[in-house]
Tab-separated table of C-alpha atoms in Angstrom:
chain	number	residue	atom	x	y	z
A	29	MET	CA	-6.313	-23.820	10.018
A	30	SER	CA	-6.029	-20.284	8.628
A	31	PHE	CA	-8.626	-17.969	7.159
A	32	LEU	CA	-8.286	-15.317	4.475
A	33	PHE	CA	-9.466	-11.912	5.631
A	34	ARG	CA	-8.864	-8.787	3.516
A	35	GLY	CA	-6.118	-10.570	1.637
A	36	LYS	CA	-4.242	-11.691	4.754
A	37	ALA	CA	-4.049	-15.133	6.354
A	38	VAL	CA	-5.217	-15.076	9.960
A	39	GLY	CA	-5.350	-17.861	12.532
A	40	ARG	CA	-9.053	-17.454	13.229
A	41	PRO	CA	-11.927	-15.506	11.683
A	42	PRO	CA	-12.230	-11.927	12.975
A	43	HIS	CA	-14.759	-11.376	15.746
A	44	GLY	CA	-18.293	-11.388	14.382
A	45	LEU	CA	-17.342	-12.913	11.029
A	46	ARG	CA	-18.928	-16.347	10.507
A	47	THR	CA	-17.232	-18.808	8.226
A	48	TYR	CA	-19.332	-20.831	5.793
A	49	ASN	CA	-20.652	-24.015	7.338
A	50	PRO	CA	-22.431	-26.314	4.889
A	51	ARG	CA	-24.349	-27.887	7.757
A	52	MET	CA	-26.163	-24.586	8.189
A	53	SER	CA	-27.161	-24.106	4.542
A	54	ARG	CA	-30.762	-24.074	3.410
A	55	GLU	CA	-30.002	-26.728	0.808
A	56	HIS	CA	-28.592	-29.058	3.456
A	57	ASP	CA	-31.625	-28.508	5.666
A	58	LEU	CA	-33.947	-29.238	2.761
A	59	HIS	CA	-32.191	-32.557	2.205
A	60	ARG	CA	-32.640	-33.338	5.908
A	61	VAL	CA	-36.378	-32.773	5.602
A	62	LEU	CA	-36.655	-34.896	2.472
A	63	ASP	CA	-34.486	-37.629	3.940
A	64	CYS	CA	-36.568	-37.823	7.113
A	65	GLY	CA	-39.847	-37.675	5.197
A	66	ILE	CA	-41.811	-36.540	8.255
A	67	VAL	CA	-42.314	-33.052	9.666
A	68	ALA	CA	-43.773	-33.506	13.146
A	69	VAL	CA	-46.222	-30.794	14.175
A	70	VAL	CA	-45.695	-30.160	17.890
A	71	ARG	CA	-48.768	-28.480	19.337
A	72	PHE	CA	-50.120	-28.646	22.891
A	73	SER	CA	-51.803	-26.298	25.347
A	74	ASP	CA	-49.008	-26.648	27.931
A	75	PRO	CA	-45.454	-25.904	26.777
A	76	GLY	CA	-43.919	-27.745	29.759
A	77	PRO	CA	-43.459	-31.237	28.264
A	78	LEU	CA	-42.702	-30.228	24.693
A	79	VAL	CA	-38.907	-30.341	24.803
A	80	GLU	CA	-39.245	-33.944	25.971
A	81	VAL	CA	-41.700	-34.525	23.137
A	82	VAL	CA	-39.115	-33.360	20.593
A	83	LYS	CA	-36.553	-35.668	22.200
A	84	ALA	CA	-39.003	-38.567	22.024
A	85	LEU	CA	-39.608	-37.907	18.333
A	86	ALA	CA	-35.877	-37.947	17.649
A	87	ASP	CA	-35.565	-41.236	19.540
A	88	GLY	CA	-38.105	-42.628	17.072
A	89	ARG	CA	-36.142	-41.370	14.046
A	90	VAL	CA	-38.377	-38.374	13.350
A	91	THR	CA	-35.702	-35.704	13.415
A	92	VAL	CA	-37.611	-32.785	11.874
A	93	ALA	CA	-40.163	-30.978	14.028
A	94	GLU	CA	-42.014	-27.681	14.067
A	95	VAL	CA	-43.171	-26.075	17.307
A	96	THR	CA	-46.305	-24.123	16.447
A	97	PHE	CA	-46.896	-20.574	17.597
A	98	THR	CA	-50.245	-21.637	18.992
A	99	VAL	CA	-48.194	-23.094	21.872
A	100	PRO	CA	-47.933	-20.647	24.785
A	101	ASN	CA	-44.351	-19.320	25.024
A	102	ALA	CA	-43.415	-21.160	21.830
A	103	ILE	CA	-40.241	-19.075	21.559
A	104	ASP	CA	-38.988	-20.480	24.876
A	105	VAL	CA	-39.740	-24.048	23.780
A	106	ILE	CA	-37.793	-23.562	20.548
A	107	ARG	CA	-34.875	-21.977	22.369
A	108	GLU	CA	-34.663	-24.713	25.023
A	109	ALA	CA	-35.100	-27.572	22.544
A	110	LYS	CA	-32.346	-26.119	20.396
A	111	LYS	CA	-30.109	-25.782	23.457
A	112	GLN	CA	-30.661	-29.357	24.588
A	113	LEU	CA	-30.761	-31.146	21.239
A	114	GLY	CA	-28.517	-29.044	19.015
A	115	ASP	CA	-28.161	-30.506	15.521
A	116	ARG	CA	-29.770	-33.794	16.501
A	117	VAL	CA	-33.109	-32.335	15.405
A	118	LEU	CA	-33.884	-29.888	12.621
A	119	LEU	CA	-36.162	-27.587	14.573
A	120	GLY	CA	-38.625	-25.179	13.056
A	121	ALA	CA	-41.522	-22.924	13.920
A	122	GLY	CA	-45.088	-23.535	12.789
A	123	THR	CA	-48.185	-21.375	12.368
A	124	VAL	CA	-45.994	-18.435	11.368
A	125	LEU	CA	-48.364	-15.804	10.015
A	126	ASP	CA	-46.147	-12.740	9.659
A	127	PRO	CA	-42.480	-11.757	9.165
A	128	GLU	CA	-42.146	-10.438	12.719
A	129	THR	CA	-42.937	-13.874	14.148
A	130	CYS	CA	-40.655	-15.417	11.542
A	131	ARG	CA	-37.653	-13.320	12.604
A	132	ALA	CA	-38.319	-13.982	16.296
A	133	ALA	CA	-38.340	-17.715	15.579
A	134	PHE	CA	-34.968	-17.523	13.831
A	135	LEU	CA	-33.443	-15.616	16.740
A	136	ALA	CA	-34.661	-18.378	19.079
A	137	GLY	CA	-32.950	-21.044	16.961
A	138	ALA	CA	-35.576	-22.163	14.433
A	139	GLU	CA	-34.081	-23.345	11.136
A	140	PHE	CA	-37.291	-23.287	9.117
A	141	VAL	CA	-40.838	-21.978	9.244
A	142	VAL	CA	-44.170	-23.485	8.281
A	143	ALA	CA	-47.408	-21.595	7.772
A	144	PRO	CA	-51.041	-22.546	7.175
A	145	SER	CA	-51.365	-19.759	4.604
A	146	LEU	CA	-49.394	-17.819	2.014
A	147	ASN	CA	-47.713	-14.593	3.151
A	148	LEU	CA	-45.138	-13.307	0.675
A	149	ASP	CA	-43.396	-11.231	3.341
A	150	VAL	CA	-42.723	-14.386	5.355
A	151	ILE	CA	-41.094	-15.983	2.318
A	152	ARG	CA	-38.968	-12.853	1.780
A	153	MET	CA	-37.836	-12.954	5.418
A	154	CYS	CA	-36.788	-16.586	5.053
A	155	ARG	CA	-34.882	-15.831	1.862
A	156	ARG	CA	-33.145	-12.920	3.560
A	157	TYR	CA	-31.737	-15.242	6.230
A	158	ASP	CA	-31.320	-18.326	4.009
A	159	LYS	CA	-33.871	-20.401	5.913
A	160	LEU	CA	-36.307	-23.026	4.714
A	161	VAL	CA	-39.906	-21.943	4.258
A	162	MET	CA	-43.007	-24.097	3.812
A	163	PRO	CA	-46.015	-21.829	3.250
A	164	GLY	CA	-49.528	-23.143	3.126
A	165	ALA	CA	-51.665	-23.351	-0.003
A	166	PHE	CA	-54.899	-25.039	-0.990
A	167	THR	CA	-55.624	-24.324	-4.654
A	168	PRO	CA	-53.412	-24.823	-7.711
A	169	THR	CA	-53.170	-21.024	-8.047
A	170	GLU	CA	-51.937	-20.688	-4.462
A	171	VAL	CA	-49.499	-23.574	-4.921
A	172	VAL	CA	-47.932	-21.940	-7.987
A	173	ALA	CA	-47.849	-18.522	-6.298
A	174	ALA	CA	-46.041	-19.977	-3.281
A	175	TRP	CA	-43.543	-21.840	-5.452
A	176	GLU	CA	-42.823	-18.804	-7.645
A	177	ALA	CA	-42.311	-16.670	-4.538
A	178	GLY	CA	-39.570	-19.002	-3.324
A	179	ALA	CA	-41.165	-21.748	-1.223
A	180	ASP	CA	-38.863	-24.721	-0.651
A	181	ILE	CA	-41.834	-27.007	-0.009
A	182	VAL	CA	-45.498	-26.072	-0.382
A	183	LYS	CA	-47.683	-27.266	2.464
A	184	VAL	CA	-51.103	-28.327	1.203
A	185	PHE	CA	-53.532	-27.636	4.037
A	186	PRO	CA	-55.991	-28.932	5.052
A	187	ALA	CA	-55.058	-32.049	3.090
A	188	GLU	CA	-57.876	-34.182	4.511
A	189	ILE	CA	-60.344	-32.164	2.429
A	190	VAL	CA	-58.705	-33.056	-0.901
A	191	GLY	CA	-56.930	-36.348	-0.135
A	192	PRO	CA	-54.123	-38.064	-2.078
A	193	ALA	CA	-55.990	-37.759	-5.400
A	194	PHE	CA	-55.404	-34.001	-5.339
A	195	PHE	CA	-51.645	-34.525	-5.083
A	196	LYS	CA	-51.667	-36.974	-7.969
A	197	ALA	CA	-53.593	-34.483	-10.078
A	198	LEU	CA	-51.198	-31.628	-9.247
A	199	ARG	CA	-48.128	-33.689	-10.081
A	200	GLY	CA	-49.218	-33.843	-13.725
A	201	PRO	CA	-48.858	-30.145	-14.572
A	202	LEU	CA	-46.564	-29.266	-11.650
A	203	PRO	CA	-43.978	-32.066	-11.281
A	204	GLN	CA	-41.315	-29.591	-10.142
A	205	VAL	CA	-43.231	-28.416	-7.057
A	206	LYS	CA	-42.413	-30.142	-3.774
A	207	LEU	CA	-45.654	-30.787	-1.893
A	208	MET	CA	-46.284	-31.723	1.743
A	209	PRO	CA	-49.756	-32.686	2.979
A	210	THR	CA	-50.731	-31.620	6.476
A	211	GLY	CA	-54.044	-32.584	8.000
A	212	GLY	CA	-55.481	-36.032	7.393
A	213	VAL	CA	-52.106	-37.781	7.430
A	214	ASP	CA	-52.145	-40.886	9.593
A	215	LEU	CA	-50.748	-44.402	9.468
A	216	THR	CA	-53.483	-45.509	7.066
A	217	THR	CA	-53.054	-42.627	4.591
A	218	ALA	CA	-49.320	-41.839	4.797
A	219	ALA	CA	-48.209	-44.248	2.076
A	220	GLU	CA	-51.042	-43.120	-0.223
A	221	PHE	CA	-49.934	-39.493	0.020
A	222	LEU	CA	-46.358	-40.529	-0.782
A	223	LYS	CA	-47.548	-42.619	-3.719
A	224	ALA	CA	-49.522	-39.626	-4.985
A	225	GLY	CA	-46.384	-37.489	-5.088
A	226	ALA	CA	-45.860	-35.911	-1.664
A	227	VAL	CA	-42.147	-35.415	-0.911
A	228	CYS	CA	-42.732	-35.490	2.855
A	229	LEU	CA	-45.599	-35.608	5.332
A	230	GLY	CA	-46.718	-33.116	7.952
A	231	VAL	CA	-48.115	-35.097	10.876
A	232	GLY	CA	-49.732	-33.542	13.920
A	233	SER	CA	-51.928	-35.073	16.583
A	234	GLN	CA	-51.790	-38.538	15.016
A	235	LEU	CA	-48.100	-38.551	15.933
A	236	VAL	CA	-47.862	-36.092	18.820
A	237	GLU	CA	-50.903	-37.527	20.587
A	238	PRO	CA	-52.370	-35.022	23.061
A	239	LYS	CA	-53.321	-37.852	25.422
A	240	ALA	CA	-49.754	-39.193	25.456
A	241	VAL	CA	-48.294	-35.706	25.965
A	242	ALA	CA	-50.680	-34.985	28.848
A	243	ALA	CA	-49.748	-38.293	30.501
A	244	GLY	CA	-46.022	-37.783	29.965
A	245	ASP	CA	-46.009	-41.008	27.954
A	246	PHE	CA	-43.027	-40.117	25.789
A	247	ALA	CA	-42.388	-43.785	25.018
A	248	ARG	CA	-45.719	-43.801	23.174
A	249	ILE	CA	-44.603	-40.848	21.040
A	250	THR	CA	-41.289	-42.565	20.295
A	251	ALA	CA	-43.144	-45.711	19.249
A	252	LEU	CA	-45.441	-43.736	16.953
A	253	ALA	CA	-42.464	-41.905	15.467
A	254	ARG	CA	-40.861	-45.248	14.635
A	255	GLU	CA	-44.067	-46.367	12.941
A	256	TYR	CA	-44.295	-43.264	10.777
A	257	SER	CA	-40.616	-43.305	9.844
A	258	GLY	CA	-41.050	-47.001	9.086
A	259	VAL	CA	-43.901	-46.240	6.666
A	260	VAL	CA	-41.703	-43.760	4.790
A	261	LYS	CA	-38.784	-46.176	4.669
A	262	ALA	CA	-40.940	-49.098	3.539
A	263	TYR	CA	-42.561	-47.057	0.778
A	264	ARG	CA	-39.222	-45.794	-0.521
A	265	ASN	CA	-37.674	-49.247	-0.392
A	266	ALA	CA	-40.614	-50.696	-2.306
A	267	GLN	CA	-40.289	-48.007	-4.970
A	268	GLY	CA	-36.530	-48.202	-5.084
A	269	GLU	CA	-36.499	-44.495	-4.288
A	270	ARG	CA	-34.035	-42.225	-2.610
A	271	PRO	CA	-35.143	-38.900	-1.079
A	272	ALA	CA	-35.423	-36.093	-3.635
């Protein structure tokens, strides 16, 4: 295979010049998130078992996960998970509050960032490096501001306060905005959030159970992941839907 560089065909791209790889595009990553339907929130006080947690999630067909920056040495967890799992998991960083943390996450291998709040500089950083961004919002004004600023998906947090009815209400005037609830999503509410218009679900301790992580019970996490992915699949099959 040859490459065109400065008008000449060369056998390989010059050193430091990356060729376009559609697997690395933001659009492709967005489709991965929508196809999976679950963004696992990986948070625990001890970073030690978390790479195994990400593996266990993938074994249960939850292949999108964010490691939050509330985890001690979160950068090292992201870097090691990326090294061990490669493209098997779309790995992101959560609780990203500023552009400095955002850039550090990308350098460690994160492919997307999630935040509990809206910081326009974080969105700009993600756009600069063509990475997915899911900022947090709570009111319709914040949702629109996040979307206009370039959010790929708007994370509604804390979703347990407003419930699925809020998503249904927002979908009326804002059908174009992709919404993800985080907080209050469990096996009893997941399908209701999807029915109300959520494009995917952010799931934390109801999926990455602290008790299971502490015990090293990764089989439990895999089993829960299968249940959550099964809820998404069953809902979509019942609606005759394909991921957006």
